[in-house]
Amino acid sequence: MSKPIDRRDFLKLAGLGGVVFASGLPGVTLGAGQDDFYFVQLSDAHWGFEGPPNPDAKGTLKKAVAAVNSLERQPDFIMFTGDLTHTTDNPVERRKRLSEFKEIVKDLKVKTVRYMPGEHDASLDNGKAFQEFFGATHYTFDHKGVHFIVLDNVSDPRASIGDEQLGWLAADLKQQKNDAPIVVFTHRPLFDLYPQWDWATKDGAKAVDMLMPYKNVTVFYGHIHQEHHHMTGHIAHHAAKGLMFPLPEAGKAPTRAPLPWDPAQPYKGLGFREVDADTKAADNKITEFPVVKA
Amino acid sequence: MIFGKKTLRIVAAATVVTIGSLGAYVAAQSAEPKEKVIKITAKKFNYIPGEVKLKKGVPVILEFRSQDVLMGFNLPDFNVRADIVPGKATRLRLTPDKTGTFVFLCDIFCGTGHEEMNGKLTVVD
Ligand SMILES: [Cu+2]
Ligand SMILES: [Fe+2]
């Protein structure tokens, strides 16, 4: 049996994009002697971005890697939910950014790292460059009894999943029992969070409808660079913070431009915050969300 | 955020925005319009003009042309969208049924400035 999470690690975890314990997922029941496990969701690294919203644009991703590496008990795997790179119109530069990103995250101690694209990586070439570096843009995998589905709603520049992929999703779901624990990763939200800012997926409702008959589904996504929690029926949707710049809350600013950097609170709103485990105050920073609705 | 079954449980106030159109009538490419035609040019990465003023209840034709690549026009509050294909005019008929200021945006990812490609529609009584 691996070591349980100690308090120090737990506090560090509070600073990461998204930390998901299997025991917190609906439908997961751990048998006697069976370990809980956790994975980390990292999102929106926007490698290649430069500008005042992040004066440490070249250092932030590396700090996130170091923050994960400093955990005594390592996660089972890490999932990057898209926008690994910041968009560029130049296909050569796009590949350069993807390759630099890949090089940096190679330093993660966790060897199982999975990727999916965001619209910044994939929308200008239908995911071609992304696939050269990271393979498929939609796929499934199973881990310790949980079924994971990675959905691509960014390779189509119109922010759609598309009928072909929806057909693939239907076929995959058919193989699952209706009480199987299922986790879905997407980049954009599958529900209409705020279409005025492109915080939606055109045919996302079709995917949600397909997932509805399954009792234990949880969706994790990125794109909006902030935490957000929403229910569609019994399905919870959770957004993770980004690693480059935070965005305003939906509709709370005239545009979806990045929030300004605050020199008094550097890295505020980013999902890799290092939490000092020795201070009492750090306890207050832990926010937990029940994945299962009581 | 941490997802688990441990102690502190805080439920965030989710911002839920429902969009819906209450009878905004849209017909793409209508033939011989009698309505006022408002020409809007789309180019990387803005709409010209970026602000459109309309009167509630008065139908208009929005006529779009792209100067470079394929663009989209999306006005979520009225459930209206169209592709703007370079080399041809795209027409949308719109009768605004509510007043206020509404965002429209390009909804086909078009390049580095895509996220800034949006505009404002103001509807007055
Ligand atoms: Cu994104
Ligand atoms: Fe992003």
Short mmCIF file of C-alpha atoms and ligand atoms in Angstrom, two decimals:
data_model
loop_
_atom_site.label_atom_id
_atom_site.label_comp_id
_atom_site.label_asym_id
_atom_site.label_seq_id
_atom_site.Cartn_x
_atom_site.Cartn_y
_atom_site.Cartn_z
CA MET A 1 0.00 0.00 0.00
CA SER A 2 1.28 3.45 -0.84
CA LYS A 3 1.59 6.15 1.76
CA PRO A 4 -1.51 8.15 2.51
CA ILE A 5 -1.50 11.90 1.89
CA ASP A 6 -0.07 13.77 4.83
CA ARG A 7 -1.14 17.22 5.94
CA ARG A 8 1.82 18.90 4.31
CA ASP A 9 1.07 17.32 0.95
CA PHE A 10 -2.59 18.04 1.33
CA LEU A 11 -1.89 21.74 1.72
CA LYS A 12 0.36 21.72 -1.33
CA LEU A 13 -2.36 20.02 -3.33
CA ALA A 14 -4.70 22.87 -2.51
CA GLY A 15 -2.58 25.08 -4.73
CA LEU A 16 -2.82 22.93 -7.85
CA GLY A 17 -5.23 23.27 -10.74
CA GLY A 18 -7.51 20.40 -9.92
CA VAL A 19 -6.89 17.53 -7.55
CA VAL A 20 -9.27 14.63 -7.74
CA PHE A 21 -9.42 11.80 -5.26
CA ALA A 22 -11.03 8.65 -6.61
CA SER A 23 -12.94 8.31 -3.34
CA GLY A 24 -14.58 11.65 -4.08
CA LEU A 25 -15.92 10.55 -7.45
CA PRO A 26 -19.49 9.33 -7.66
CA GLY A 27 -19.77 5.60 -8.17
CA VAL A 28 -16.33 4.77 -6.81
CA THR A 29 -16.36 2.33 -3.95
CA LEU A 30 -13.02 1.28 -2.60
CA GLY A 31 -12.86 -2.32 -1.50
CA ALA A 32 -11.14 -3.48 1.65
CA GLY A 33 -7.39 -3.01 1.36
CA GLN A 34 -7.83 -1.00 -1.82
CA ASP A 35 -6.02 2.31 -1.91
CA ASP A 36 -7.57 5.61 -2.73
CA PHE A 37 -5.80 7.30 -5.60
CA TYR A 38 -5.71 10.80 -6.94
CA PHE A 39 -4.88 12.58 -10.13
CA VAL A 40 -3.99 16.17 -10.89
CA GLN A 41 -5.56 18.27 -13.60
CA LEU A 42 -3.39 21.03 -15.00
CA SER A 43 -4.75 23.41 -17.59
CA ASP A 44 -4.15 26.35 -19.88
CA ALA A 45 -0.38 26.66 -19.70
CA HIS A 46 -0.42 28.95 -22.78
CA TRP A 47 3.28 28.39 -23.39
CA GLY A 48 4.53 31.17 -25.70
CA PHE A 49 2.31 33.84 -24.23
CA GLU A 50 4.05 37.10 -23.45
CA GLY A 51 2.62 40.21 -21.86
CA PRO A 52 1.89 42.19 -18.72
CA PRO A 53 -0.71 39.72 -17.34
CA ASN A 54 2.20 37.41 -16.48
CA PRO A 55 5.71 38.88 -16.06
CA ASP A 56 6.95 35.35 -15.28
CA ALA A 57 5.52 33.80 -18.46
CA LYS A 58 8.67 31.73 -18.96
CA GLY A 59 8.82 30.53 -15.35
CA THR A 60 5.28 29.71 -14.37
CA LEU A 61 4.97 26.31 -16.04
CA LYS A 62 8.30 25.26 -14.56
CA LYS A 63 7.07 26.29 -11.12
CA ALA A 64 3.96 24.17 -11.64
CA VAL A 65 6.13 21.18 -12.55
CA ALA A 66 8.23 21.77 -9.43
CA ALA A 67 5.12 22.10 -7.27
CA VAL A 68 3.83 18.72 -8.43
CA ASN A 69 7.26 17.13 -8.07
CA SER A 70 7.48 18.35 -4.47
CA LEU A 71 4.55 16.17 -3.42
CA GLU A 72 5.68 13.34 -1.27
CA ARG A 73 2.98 11.06 -2.52
CA GLN A 74 2.77 11.46 -6.28
CA PRO A 75 -0.52 11.41 -8.17
CA ASP A 76 -1.33 8.35 -10.28
CA PHE A 77 -1.37 10.54 -13.34
CA ILE A 78 -1.58 14.10 -14.59
CA MET A 79 -4.06 15.33 -17.15
CA PHE A 80 -3.41 18.51 -19.11
CA THR A 81 -6.77 19.80 -20.29
CA GLY A 82 -5.67 21.90 -23.25
CA ASP A 83 -4.21 25.23 -24.27
CA LEU A 84 -0.78 23.78 -23.67
CA THR A 85 0.46 26.57 -25.93
CA HIS A 86 -0.68 30.06 -26.77
CA THR A 87 -1.96 30.37 -30.31
CA THR A 88 0.20 31.59 -33.16
CA ASP A 89 -0.60 32.03 -36.83
CA ASN A 90 2.80 30.59 -37.72
CA PRO A 91 2.82 26.77 -38.01
CA VAL A 92 6.59 26.62 -37.40
CA GLU A 93 6.28 28.65 -34.21
CA ARG A 94 3.32 26.48 -33.13
CA ARG A 95 5.50 23.39 -33.32
CA LYS A 96 8.31 25.16 -31.52
CA ARG A 97 5.98 26.00 -28.65
CA LEU A 98 4.57 22.47 -28.49
CA SER A 99 8.05 21.02 -28.42
CA GLU A 100 9.24 23.44 -25.70
CA PHE A 101 6.17 22.62 -23.64
CA LYS A 102 6.85 18.92 -24.03
CA GLU A 103 10.45 19.42 -22.96
CA ILE A 104 9.44 21.27 -19.79
CA VAL A 105 6.82 18.79 -18.63
CA LYS A 106 9.27 15.95 -19.21
CA ASP A 107 10.67 16.91 -15.82
CA LEU A 108 7.51 15.73 -14.08
CA LYS A 109 8.28 12.79 -11.83
CA VAL A 110 4.93 11.25 -12.62
CA LYS A 111 5.45 9.27 -15.75
CA THR A 112 1.82 8.94 -16.77
CA VAL A 113 0.94 12.32 -18.21
CA ARG A 114 -1.95 12.68 -20.62
CA TYR A 115 -2.72 15.54 -22.94
CA MET A 116 -5.52 17.05 -24.89
CA PRO A 117 -5.57 20.20 -26.98
CA GLY A 118 -7.27 23.55 -26.44
CA GLU A 119 -8.41 25.84 -29.23
CA HIS A 120 -5.09 27.69 -28.94
CA ASP A 121 -3.21 24.49 -29.82
CA ALA A 122 -5.53 23.03 -32.39
CA SER A 123 -8.11 25.32 -33.96
CA LEU A 124 -5.94 26.79 -36.72
CA ASP A 125 -4.83 23.42 -38.13
CA ASN A 126 -7.55 21.03 -36.93
CA GLY A 127 -5.17 19.59 -34.36
CA LYS A 128 -2.48 18.56 -36.83
CA ALA A 129 0.56 19.94 -34.99
CA PHE A 130 -0.79 18.81 -31.62
CA GLN A 131 -1.14 15.26 -32.91
CA GLU A 132 2.44 15.25 -34.16
CA PHE A 133 3.60 15.80 -30.58
CA PHE A 134 0.95 14.24 -28.39
CA GLY A 135 -1.10 11.84 -30.48
CA ALA A 136 -4.86 11.51 -30.51
CA THR A 137 -7.06 14.43 -29.49
CA HIS A 138 -9.89 12.20 -28.23
CA TYR A 139 -9.51 8.82 -26.55
CA THR A 140 -10.49 6.78 -23.54
CA PHE A 141 -8.56 4.98 -20.85
CA ASP A 142 -9.36 3.05 -17.70
CA HIS A 143 -7.65 3.43 -14.39
CA LYS A 144 -8.40 1.38 -11.25
CA GLY A 145 -12.03 0.90 -12.11
CA VAL A 146 -12.75 4.41 -13.38
CA HIS A 147 -13.51 4.97 -17.07
CA PHE A 148 -12.00 8.17 -18.47
CA ILE A 149 -13.17 9.82 -21.70
CA VAL A 150 -11.26 12.63 -23.36
CA LEU A 151 -13.48 14.68 -25.68
CA ASP A 152 -12.13 17.11 -28.27
CA ASN A 153 -14.22 20.26 -28.73
CA VAL A 154 -11.41 22.40 -30.13
CA SER A 155 -9.95 20.82 -33.30
CA ASP A 156 -13.02 22.09 -35.11
CA PRO A 157 -12.55 25.88 -35.20
CA ARG A 158 -16.33 26.19 -34.77
CA ALA A 159 -16.13 24.82 -31.22
CA SER A 160 -18.02 21.63 -32.02
CA ILE A 161 -17.43 18.02 -31.08
CA GLY A 162 -18.87 16.90 -34.41
CA ASP A 163 -21.13 14.00 -35.33
CA GLU A 164 -18.29 11.59 -35.98
CA GLN A 165 -16.84 11.97 -32.50
CA LEU A 166 -20.30 11.95 -30.95
CA GLY A 167 -20.91 8.61 -32.68
CA TRP A 168 -17.63 7.35 -31.25
CA LEU A 169 -18.74 8.55 -27.79
CA ALA A 170 -22.07 6.76 -28.12
CA ALA A 171 -20.31 3.52 -29.05
CA ASP A 172 -17.93 3.83 -26.11
CA LEU A 173 -20.70 4.55 -23.62
CA LYS A 174 -22.60 1.51 -24.83
CA GLN A 175 -19.81 -0.62 -23.38
CA GLN A 176 -20.28 0.92 -19.93
CA LYS A 177 -22.65 -0.19 -17.20
CA ASN A 178 -25.01 2.59 -16.26
CA ASP A 179 -23.53 2.85 -12.76
CA ALA A 180 -19.89 2.80 -13.91
CA PRO A 181 -17.77 5.67 -12.57
CA ILE A 182 -17.08 7.85 -15.60
CA VAL A 183 -14.86 10.92 -15.81
CA VAL A 184 -14.97 13.16 -18.88
CA PHE A 185 -12.22 15.62 -19.74
CA THR A 186 -12.90 18.43 -22.21
CA HIS A 187 -11.32 21.78 -22.91
CA ARG A 188 -14.38 23.97 -23.35
CA PRO A 189 -17.39 23.57 -21.07
CA LEU A 190 -19.99 21.18 -22.47
CA PHE A 191 -22.80 23.42 -21.19
CA ASP A 192 -23.55 27.04 -22.10
CA LEU A 193 -21.57 28.81 -19.44
CA TYR A 194 -21.25 32.08 -21.35
CA PRO A 195 -21.47 31.78 -25.14
CA GLN A 196 -20.88 35.55 -25.42
CA TRP A 197 -17.26 34.76 -24.55
CA ASP A 198 -17.04 31.43 -26.36
CA TRP A 199 -17.52 29.60 -23.07
CA ALA A 200 -19.66 26.88 -24.59
CA THR A 201 -19.56 23.97 -27.05
CA LYS A 202 -21.97 24.22 -29.98
CA ASP A 203 -23.08 20.62 -29.75
CA GLY A 204 -22.09 20.11 -26.12
CA ALA A 205 -25.70 19.45 -25.13
CA LYS A 206 -25.67 16.36 -27.36
CA ALA A 207 -22.74 14.93 -25.38
CA VAL A 208 -24.41 15.77 -22.06
CA ASP A 209 -27.62 14.06 -23.26
CA MET A 210 -25.64 10.93 -24.09
CA LEU A 211 -24.04 10.96 -20.63
CA MET A 212 -27.34 11.53 -18.80
CA PRO A 213 -28.39 7.86 -18.54
CA TYR A 214 -25.15 7.14 -16.65
CA LYS A 215 -25.46 7.68 -12.94
CA ASN A 216 -21.88 8.49 -12.03
CA VAL A 217 -20.43 11.02 -14.45
CA THR A 218 -18.14 13.92 -13.61
CA VAL A 219 -16.74 16.41 -16.12
CA PHE A 220 -13.48 18.32 -15.72
CA TYR A 221 -12.57 21.08 -18.14
CA GLY A 222 -10.33 24.13 -18.61
CA HIS A 223 -10.56 27.10 -20.99
CA ILE A 224 -12.04 29.63 -18.56
CA HIS A 225 -8.88 29.98 -16.41
CA GLN A 226 -10.71 29.93 -13.08
CA GLU A 227 -12.54 27.54 -10.84
CA HIS A 228 -16.16 27.03 -11.65
CA HIS A 229 -18.69 24.42 -10.57
CA HIS A 230 -21.95 23.68 -12.28
CA MET A 231 -24.53 20.91 -12.39
CA THR A 232 -26.48 19.71 -15.42
CA GLY A 233 -28.93 17.37 -13.74
CA HIS A 234 -26.84 14.94 -11.69
CA ILE A 235 -23.65 15.59 -13.68
CA ALA A 236 -21.11 17.92 -12.08
CA HIS A 237 -18.86 20.07 -14.27
CA HIS A 238 -15.69 21.49 -12.71
CA ALA A 239 -13.32 24.01 -14.30
CA ALA A 240 -9.68 24.30 -13.25
CA LYS A 241 -7.52 27.36 -12.94
CA GLY A 242 -4.99 28.09 -15.67
CA LEU A 243 -1.22 28.31 -15.43
CA MET A 244 -0.61 31.58 -17.31
CA PHE A 245 -3.24 34.22 -16.54
CA PRO A 246 -6.64 34.26 -14.84
CA LEU A 247 -9.72 35.41 -16.71
CA PRO A 248 -12.61 37.44 -15.30
CA GLU A 249 -15.81 35.83 -14.14
CA ALA A 250 -18.37 35.39 -16.91
CA GLY A 251 -19.86 38.73 -17.88
CA LYS A 252 -18.20 40.56 -14.99
CA ALA A 253 -15.89 42.53 -17.27
CA PRO A 254 -16.44 44.30 -20.59
CA THR A 255 -14.25 41.73 -22.37
CA ARG A 256 -12.66 38.38 -21.60
CA ALA A 257 -9.19 39.95 -21.48
CA PRO A 258 -6.83 38.45 -18.87
CA LEU A 259 -6.96 39.90 -15.38
CA PRO A 260 -4.01 42.17 -14.62
CA TRP A 261 -1.00 40.86 -12.71
CA ASP A 262 -1.04 41.98 -9.09
CA PRO A 263 2.54 42.57 -7.88
CA ALA A 264 1.29 42.37 -4.30
CA GLN A 265 -0.06 38.87 -4.97
CA PRO A 266 1.99 37.36 -7.76
CA TYR A 267 0.54 34.22 -9.40
CA LYS A 268 -2.83 34.95 -7.86
CA GLY A 269 -5.55 32.99 -9.58
CA LEU A 270 -3.14 30.52 -11.15
CA GLY A 271 -3.40 26.84 -10.45
CA PHE A 272 -0.02 25.93 -9.09
CA ARG A 273 0.13 28.20 -6.04
CA GLU A 274 2.66 27.05 -3.54
CA VAL A 275 1.04 26.85 -0.19
CA ASP A 276 3.27 27.15 2.81
CA ALA A 277 2.41 24.09 4.78
CA ASP A 278 3.87 25.50 7.96
CA THR A 279 1.55 28.41 8.42
CA LYS A 280 -1.77 28.02 10.15
CA ALA A 281 -3.34 30.43 7.67
CA ALA A 282 -2.82 27.97 4.88
CA ASP A 283 -5.60 25.83 6.29
CA ASN A 284 -8.09 28.41 5.17
CA LYS A 285 -6.97 28.16 1.61
CA ILE A 286 -8.23 24.66 1.17
CA THR A 287 -11.49 24.54 -0.62
CA GLU A 288 -13.06 21.23 -1.27
CA PHE A 289 -15.90 20.48 -3.53
CA PRO A 290 -17.99 17.45 -3.08
CA VAL A 291 -18.04 15.72 -6.41
CA VAL A 292 -21.04 13.74 -5.35
CA LYS A 293 -24.10 15.85 -4.77
CA ALA A 294 -25.49 14.98 -1.36
CA MET B 1 -9.49 22.96 -5.65
CA ILE B 2 -9.51 19.54 -4.19
CA PHE B 3 -12.15 17.00 -4.85
CA GLY B 4 -12.52 14.54 -2.07
CA LYS B 5 -14.65 13.39 0.77
CA LYS B 6 -12.73 15.09 3.53
CA THR B 7 -13.77 18.11 5.59
CA LEU B 8 -14.50 21.60 4.31
CA ARG B 9 -17.27 21.74 1.78
CA ILE B 10 -18.01 24.96 0.06
CA VAL B 11 -20.34 25.28 -2.85
CA ALA B 12 -19.46 28.01 -5.27
CA ALA B 13 -22.08 30.37 -6.52
CA ALA B 14 -22.15 29.28 -10.11
CA THR B 15 -22.86 31.94 -12.63
CA VAL B 16 -25.46 30.47 -14.86
CA VAL B 17 -26.30 32.40 -17.93
CA THR B 18 -29.23 31.29 -19.95
CA ILE B 19 -29.46 32.62 -23.39
CA GLY B 20 -32.58 32.55 -25.35
CA SER B 21 -34.31 34.50 -27.95
CA LEU B 22 -37.83 35.64 -27.41
CA GLY B 23 -39.02 35.66 -30.92
CA ALA B 24 -36.13 37.28 -32.70
CA TYR B 25 -36.91 36.55 -36.29
CA VAL B 26 -34.02 35.59 -38.49
CA ALA B 27 -33.90 34.60 -42.09
CA ALA B 28 -30.60 34.25 -43.81
CA GLN B 29 -30.05 35.51 -47.33
CA SER B 30 -33.48 36.99 -47.90
CA ALA B 31 -33.88 38.12 -51.49
CA GLU B 32 -35.13 41.69 -51.98
CA PRO B 33 -35.00 43.44 -48.66
CA LYS B 34 -37.10 46.47 -47.97
CA GLU B 35 -35.45 46.85 -44.61
CA LYS B 36 -32.51 49.04 -43.90
CA VAL B 37 -29.27 47.25 -44.77
CA ILE B 38 -26.38 47.62 -42.35
CA LYS B 39 -23.07 46.66 -43.87
CA ILE B 40 -20.49 45.12 -41.60
CA THR B 41 -17.00 44.21 -42.68
CA ALA B 42 -15.19 41.39 -40.91
CA LYS B 43 -11.42 41.23 -41.03
CA LYS B 44 -8.63 39.97 -38.80
CA PHE B 45 -9.46 40.78 -36.00
CA ASN B 46 -12.46 43.07 -35.87
CA TYR B 47 -15.81 44.06 -37.23
CA ILE B 48 -16.25 47.44 -38.87
CA PRO B 49 -18.30 49.01 -37.44
CA GLY B 50 -17.72 47.43 -34.07
CA GLU B 51 -20.84 49.01 -32.63
CA VAL B 52 -24.29 48.71 -34.13
CA LYS B 53 -27.36 50.59 -32.90
CA LEU B 54 -30.85 49.29 -33.64
CA LYS B 55 -34.42 50.06 -32.68
CA LYS B 56 -36.52 47.52 -30.91
CA GLY B 57 -39.12 45.99 -33.18
CA VAL B 58 -37.67 47.41 -36.37
CA PRO B 59 -36.38 44.75 -38.76
CA VAL B 60 -33.01 45.26 -40.40
CA ILE B 61 -30.71 43.33 -42.68
CA LEU B 62 -27.16 42.84 -41.48
CA GLU B 63 -24.89 42.35 -44.46
CA PHE B 64 -21.48 40.86 -43.76
CA ARG B 65 -18.39 40.58 -45.91
CA SER B 66 -15.07 39.10 -44.91
CA GLN B 67 -11.91 40.73 -46.19
CA ASP B 68 -9.67 37.78 -45.50
CA VAL B 69 -10.55 34.43 -43.96
CA LEU B 70 -13.68 32.54 -42.96
CA MET B 71 -15.26 34.30 -40.01
CA GLY B 72 -18.35 33.81 -37.93
CA PHE B 73 -20.92 36.21 -36.58
CA ASN B 74 -22.66 35.11 -33.41
CA LEU B 75 -25.13 37.11 -31.37
CA PRO B 76 -25.95 34.64 -28.60
CA ASP B 77 -28.60 36.77 -26.86
CA PHE B 78 -30.75 36.58 -30.00
CA ASN B 79 -29.77 33.04 -31.02
CA VAL B 80 -28.42 34.34 -34.28
CA ARG B 81 -25.30 33.23 -36.10
CA ALA B 82 -23.87 33.02 -39.59
CA ASP B 83 -20.73 32.07 -41.47
CA ILE B 84 -19.04 34.93 -43.23
CA VAL B 85 -17.42 33.38 -46.27
CA PRO B 86 -14.82 35.52 -48.07
CA GLY B 87 -15.93 36.68 -51.50
CA LYS B 88 -19.63 36.74 -50.82
CA ALA B 89 -22.16 38.76 -48.90
CA THR B 90 -23.90 37.08 -46.00
CA ARG B 91 -27.23 38.52 -44.99
CA LEU B 92 -29.11 38.11 -41.73
CA ARG B 93 -32.52 39.56 -41.07
CA LEU B 94 -32.96 40.63 -37.48
CA THR B 95 -35.84 42.18 -35.57
CA PRO B 96 -34.58 42.92 -32.09
CA ASP B 97 -37.24 42.14 -29.51
CA LYS B 98 -35.49 43.48 -26.44
CA THR B 99 -33.50 46.53 -25.49
CA GLY B 100 -30.03 46.62 -24.02
CA THR B 101 -26.42 46.13 -25.00
CA PHE B 102 -25.41 42.75 -26.35
CA VAL B 103 -22.11 41.19 -27.33
CA PHE B 104 -21.52 39.70 -30.74
CA LEU B 105 -18.43 37.68 -31.52
CA CYS B 106 -16.56 35.76 -34.15
CA ASP B 107 -17.24 32.11 -33.38
CA ILE B 108 -14.88 30.49 -35.85
CA PHE B 109 -11.31 30.52 -34.51
CA CYS B 110 -9.50 32.79 -36.97
CA GLY B 111 -6.04 33.51 -35.52
CA THR B 112 -4.03 35.26 -32.84
CA GLY B 113 -6.52 38.08 -32.29
CA HIS B 114 -9.61 35.89 -32.46
CA GLU B 115 -10.52 36.39 -28.82
CA GLU B 116 -10.66 40.15 -29.28
CA MET B 117 -12.87 39.91 -32.35
CA ASN B 118 -16.17 41.04 -30.97
CA GLY B 119 -18.55 43.97 -31.08
CA LYS B 120 -21.54 45.55 -29.42
CA LEU B 121 -25.15 45.73 -30.43
CA THR B 122 -27.24 48.34 -28.69
CA VAL B 123 -31.01 48.15 -28.99
CA VAL B 124 -33.11 51.14 -27.94
CA ASP B 125 -36.84 51.75 -27.74
CU CU C 1 -9.22 27.63 -24.38
FE FE C 2 -6.90 29.00 -22.34
#
